[in-house]
Structures are given as C-alpha cells and as structure tokens.
CSV table of C-alpha atoms in Angstrom, one decimal:
chain,number,residue,atom,x,y,z
A,294,UNK,CA,-18.9,0.0,-5.9
A,295,UNK,CA,-18.6,3.8,-5.2
A,296,UNK,CA,-15.4,6.0,-4.2
A,297,UNK,CA,-16.4,9.6,-3.3
A,298,UNK,CA,-15.3,12.6,-1.3
A,299,UNK,CA,-16.4,12.2,2.4
A,300,UNK,CA,-15.6,15.1,5.4
A,301,UNK,CA,-17.0,13.1,8.3
A,302,UNK,CA,-13.7,11.5,8.8
A,303,UNK,CA,-9.9,12.8,7.9
A,304,UNK,CA,-6.5,11.7,8.5
A,305,UNK,CA,-5.1,15.0,7.2
A,306,UNK,CA,-7.1,18.1,6.5
A,307,UNK,CA,-11.1,17.6,6.4
A,308,UNK,CA,-12.1,15.1,4.2
A,309,UNK,CA,-11.0,11.7,2.6
A,310,UNK,CA,-12.4,9.3,0.2
A,311,UNK,CA,-14.8,6.5,1.2
A,312,UNK,CA,-15.5,3.3,-0.4
A,313,UNK,CA,-19.3,2.6,-0.1
A,314,UNK,CA,-21.5,0.2,-2.1
A,315,UNK,CA,-20.8,-3.0,-3.2
A,316,UNK,CA,-18.0,-5.5,-2.3
A,317,UNK,CA,-14.3,-6.0,-3.9
A,318,UNK,CA,-13.9,-6.0,-7.2
A,319,UNK,CA,-16.0,-3.1,-7.5
A,320,UNK,CA,-15.0,0.4,-6.9
A,321,UNK,CA,-13.2,3.6,-8.5
A,322,UNK,CA,-9.7,4.2,-10.2
A,323,UNK,CA,-7.8,7.7,-10.7
A,324,UNK,CA,-5.4,8.0,-14.0
A,325,UNK,CA,-1.8,8.7,-12.6
A,326,UNK,CA,-1.6,11.0,-15.6
A,327,UNK,CA,1.5,8.9,-17.5
A,328,UNK,CA,2.2,5.6,-17.8
A,329,UNK,CA,5.1,4.4,-15.3
A,330,UNK,CA,7.3,1.4,-14.7
A,331,UNK,CA,8.7,-0.5,-11.7
A,332,UNK,CA,11.1,1.8,-9.2
A,333,UNK,CA,8.2,3.2,-7.3
A,334,UNK,CA,6.2,3.5,-3.8
A,335,UNK,CA,2.3,4.2,-3.6
A,336,UNK,CA,1.3,5.1,-0.2
A,337,UNK,CA,-1.4,6.2,2.0
A,338,UNK,CA,-3.4,5.7,5.1
A,339,UNK,CA,-6.6,3.4,5.8
A,340,UNK,CA,-9.3,3.4,8.0
A,341,UNK,CA,-11.9,0.9,8.7
A,342,UNK,CA,-14.3,0.8,11.7
A,343,UNK,CA,-13.9,-3.0,12.1
A,344,UNK,CA,-14.4,-6.3,10.6
A,345,UNK,CA,-18.0,-6.8,9.0
A,346,UNK,CA,-17.9,-10.7,8.5
A,347,UNK,CA,-16.2,-12.4,5.8
A,348,UNK,CA,-16.0,-9.3,3.3
A,349,UNK,CA,-13.6,-7.1,5.4
A,350,UNK,CA,-11.3,-6.0,3.1
A,351,UNK,CA,-9.4,-2.8,2.5
A,352,UNK,CA,-7.6,-2.8,-1.3
A,353,UNK,CA,-5.6,-0.2,-3.2
A,354,UNK,CA,-4.4,-1.8,-6.9
A,355,UNK,CA,-2.2,-0.4,-9.3
A,356,UNK,CA,-3.2,-1.4,-12.9
A,357,UNK,CA,-3.2,-0.9,-16.6
A,358,UNK,CA,-5.4,0.1,-18.9
A,359,UNK,CA,-7.1,-3.1,-18.7
A,360,UNK,CA,-7.1,-3.3,-15.0
A,361,UNK,CA,-4.5,-5.9,-15.2
A,362,UNK,CA,-2.1,-5.3,-12.3
A,363,UNK,CA,-1.4,-5.8,-8.7
A,364,UNK,CA,-3.8,-5.5,-5.8
A,365,UNK,CA,-2.8,-4.8,-1.9
A,366,UNK,CA,-5.8,-6.5,0.6
A,367,UNK,CA,-5.6,-5.6,4.3
A,368,UNK,CA,-8.1,-8.2,5.3
A,369,UNK,CA,-10.1,-7.4,8.6
A,370,UNK,CA,-11.9,-10.9,9.2
A,371,UNK,CA,-9.2,-13.1,8.5
A,372,UNK,CA,-6.1,-10.9,10.0
A,373,UNK,CA,-3.7,-11.0,7.1
A,374,UNK,CA,-2.2,-8.7,4.6
A,375,UNK,CA,-1.7,-9.9,0.7
A,376,UNK,CA,-0.5,-9.4,-2.6
A,377,UNK,CA,-2.7,-10.7,-5.3
A,378,UNK,CA,-2.4,-10.2,-9.4
A,379,UNK,CA,-5.3,-8.5,-10.9
A,380,UNK,CA,-6.9,-9.6,-14.1
A,381,UNK,CA,-9.5,-7.1,-15.3
A,382,UNK,CA,-9.9,-5.5,-11.9
A,383,UNK,CA,-10.9,-9.0,-10.6
A,384,UNK,CA,-8.5,-10.8,-7.9
A,385,UNK,CA,-7.0,-13.8,-10.0
A,386,UNK,CA,-3.7,-15.5,-7.8
A,387,UNK,CA,-2.7,-14.7,-4.1
A,388,UNK,CA,1.1,-14.0,-5.0
A,389,UNK,CA,2.1,-13.6,-1.3
A,390,UNK,CA,0.0,-13.8,2.3
A,391,UNK,CA,1.5,-12.9,5.7
A,392,UNK,CA,-0.5,-13.1,9.2
A,393,UNK,CA,-1.4,-9.4,10.4
A,394,UNK,CA,-3.9,-8.3,12.8
A,395,UNK,CA,-4.6,-4.7,11.3
A,396,UNK,CA,-5.7,-1.5,13.6
A,397,UNK,CA,-9.1,-0.7,13.5
A,398,UNK,CA,-11.0,2.3,14.5
A,399,UNK,CA,-7.8,4.2,13.3
A,400,UNK,CA,-5.7,5.8,10.8
A,401,UNK,CA,-2.8,3.6,9.9
A,402,UNK,CA,-0.3,3.7,7.2
A,403,UNK,CA,0.5,1.3,4.4
A,404,UNK,CA,3.2,1.1,1.7
A,405,UNK,CA,3.3,-0.8,-1.7
A,406,UNK,CA,6.8,-1.2,-2.9
A,407,UNK,CA,7.9,-2.2,-6.9
A,408,UNK,CA,11.6,-2.8,-7.1
A,409,UNK,CA,13.2,-2.9,-10.7
A,410,UNK,CA,14.2,-6.6,-9.8
A,411,UNK,CA,10.3,-7.4,-10.2
A,412,UNK,CA,9.9,-7.6,-5.9
A,413,UNK,CA,7.2,-6.4,-4.8
A,414,UNK,CA,6.9,-5.7,-1.3
A,415,UNK,CA,3.4,-4.4,1.0
A,416,UNK,CA,3.6,-3.2,4.4
A,417,UNK,CA,1.3,-2.2,6.7
A,418,UNK,CA,2.2,-0.1,10.0
A,419,UNK,CA,0.6,0.4,13.2
A,420,UNK,CA,0.9,2.7,16.2
A,421,UNK,CA,2.5,0.3,18.4
A,422,UNK,CA,5.4,-0.2,16.5
A,423,UNK,CA,4.4,-3.3,14.6
A,424,UNK,CA,4.8,-3.9,10.9
A,425,UNK,CA,3.2,-6.3,8.5
A,426,UNK,CA,5.1,-7.4,5.5
A,427,UNK,CA,4.3,-9.3,2.6
A,428,UNK,CA,6.9,-10.1,-0.4
A,429,UNK,CA,6.5,-11.5,-3.9
A,430,UNK,CA,8.4,-11.8,-7.0
A,431,UNK,CA,6.1,-11.3,-10.4
A,432,UNK,CA,7.0,-10.0,-13.5
A,433,UNK,CA,3.9,-10.3,-15.3
A,434,UNK,CA,2.7,-6.8,-15.5
A,435,UNK,CA,5.6,-3.7,-16.0
A,436,UNK,CA,3.6,-0.8,-17.1
A,437,UNK,CA,1.0,1.2,-15.1
A,438,UNK,CA,-1.6,4.1,-15.5
A,439,UNK,CA,-4.1,4.3,-12.9
A,440,UNK,CA,-4.7,3.7,-9.0
A,441,UNK,CA,-7.8,1.6,-8.2
A,442,UNK,CA,-9.7,1.9,-4.7
A,443,UNK,CA,-11.4,-1.4,-4.2
A,444,UNK,CA,-12.2,-3.8,-1.1
A,445,UNK,CA,-15.4,-3.9,0.8
A,446,UNK,CA,-17.5,-1.2,1.9
A,447,UNK,CA,-17.4,1.0,4.0
A,448,UNK,CA,-13.1,2.2,4.6
A,449,UNK,CA,-11.7,5.3,4.3
A,450,UNK,CA,-8.6,6.7,2.2
A,451,UNK,CA,-6.5,9.5,2.9
A,452,UNK,CA,-3.0,11.0,1.8
A,453,UNK,CA,-2.4,8.6,-1.1
A,454,UNK,CA,0.9,9.2,-2.6
A,455,UNK,CA,3.0,7.9,-5.5
A,456,UNK,CA,6.8,8.5,-5.8
A,457,UNK,CA,9.8,7.3,-7.4
A,458,UNK,CA,12.3,5.5,-5.8
A,459,UNK,CA,16.3,6.4,-6.5
A,460,UNK,CA,17.7,4.4,-9.8
A,461,UNK,CA,20.4,3.0,-7.6
A,462,UNK,CA,18.4,1.5,-4.5
A,463,UNK,CA,21.0,0.5,-2.4
A,464,UNK,CA,22.8,1.9,0.7
A,465,UNK,CA,26.2,0.6,2.4
A,466,UNK,CA,26.1,2.3,5.3
A,467,UNK,CA,23.0,2.0,7.8
A,468,UNK,CA,21.8,4.0,10.6
A,469,UNK,CA,18.9,2.8,13.1
A,470,UNK,CA,16.5,5.4,13.8
A,471,UNK,CA,13.8,4.5,16.6
A,472,UNK,CA,10.7,6.9,17.6
A,473,UNK,CA,8.2,6.1,19.4
A,474,UNK,CA,5.4,6.8,16.5
A,475,UNK,CA,7.1,6.0,13.2
A,476,UNK,CA,4.7,4.7,10.6
A,477,UNK,CA,7.2,5.1,7.6
A,478,UNK,CA,6.6,9.1,7.2
A,479,UNK,CA,9.5,11.3,6.0
A,480,UNK,CA,12.2,12.2,8.2
A,481,UNK,CA,14.4,15.0,8.0
A,482,UNK,CA,17.8,14.4,8.7
A,483,UNK,CA,19.1,17.8,8.4
A,484,UNK,CA,21.2,17.0,5.0
A,485,UNK,CA,20.8,16.1,1.6
A,486,UNK,CA,22.0,12.3,1.3
A,487,UNK,CA,19.2,10.2,0.3
A,488,UNK,CA,17.7,7.8,3.1
A,489,UNK,CA,16.9,4.4,2.3
A,490,UNK,CA,14.7,2.4,5.0
A,491,UNK,CA,15.1,-1.1,5.7
A,492,UNK,CA,17.2,-2.0,2.5
A,493,UNK,CA,20.2,-4.5,2.5
A,494,UNK,CA,23.1,-3.6,0.2
A,495,UNK,CA,23.5,-4.8,-3.4
A,496,UNK,CA,24.9,-8.1,-2.3
A,497,UNK,CA,22.0,-9.1,-0.9
A,498,UNK,CA,18.1,-9.3,-1.5
A,499,UNK,CA,16.0,-6.1,-1.0
C-alpha cells in the first residue's frame, strides 16, 4: 500500500493524504510520539469518489508496535461502518457493525472514541444530519503508539486529530444544540466549561 501527500483535493488547506496502490490491510502508519492508553478521541475527514466493487473500504486503525489494536472501517460497497480488531495490521474479528450509507464524492467527518471503561464508539456524520454509530466493548489492547491508514485505494484523509478526553467523562446537566450542518466539530459557547456531546451521566451507559 502507499500513503502520500496529494494536493489535488483537500478539506482544509491545499493538500491531504491519499491512500493508493493495493488494498487493506496494506497502507502506512504514523507514530504518535508517545504511548497512550484509553480515554481519547481520534477523528478526521475522509473522501471517497464512490464504491469500486467489493474492495471499497475506508479504514483508520490505532495500534501498538506489533500493529495490534483496533480498526475503524467505512464500507462503501456494503453500506456499513465497523469496528474490528487488528492483529499484525490485519483485520481479525468484527467487534461491531451497523448499516450506514456513507457519503460519496464529498468530505465527511468521523470519530473513534475510546472510553476508559473499555467502550469503543465509532461515529460517521454526513451533511444531512445523519449519524452512523457502532459500539463495542473490548479490553484486549490498551496501549497504542501509532495510527495506520489502511482500507482500499483510492481514498483521501484530512484534518486528522487525536485528543484526550477529560478524566471524568460525565455530565449531569444537558442542553441540546441544533445546527444545520454540525458534524461534531468544536463549538465555542463563550464560557470555559467542558462541553460533552451525546453522553449520559454516571448512572447510565456512556
């Protein structure tokens, strides 16, 4: 697989990453720069022109030095999103799968959320306000040091970000905000409190 900078299409700025040549699990990886544990969000924007047969997956994985960890797949052929376990970079087991028709020929936002209670959440958003979500519970791998760009060629990745969740990921007071094209990006409410989106309190499942 080949992952390289491409400046013919971008979500933010003038360039993005392009996955080309060969299909999953081949691809490339980027070291995070430190070993991290659960309690984080990995997110970004993906673009695919459309399904090109059965090999039409967009996939991002977060793994350890042995390439063991978890993969997040957007399947443009079967219209599904999946959480899978990765062993040596290869998909070994589907931990969760949900039907969702992903956008094509446009950028779309996705998030992979790792909670400290071993819950893993994968969300994909489109500009019509639809959200596809898959959830799994797995505690096999708990330390990660790199992000892998996999899937089936050709697709594009932009605005990749990794950030740590607050240590007490809970809220007791909830307010609903409705915007026409909200895709999970940060919203400035004009005050300094932490805002947690779509999260139940400590008495409920996350």
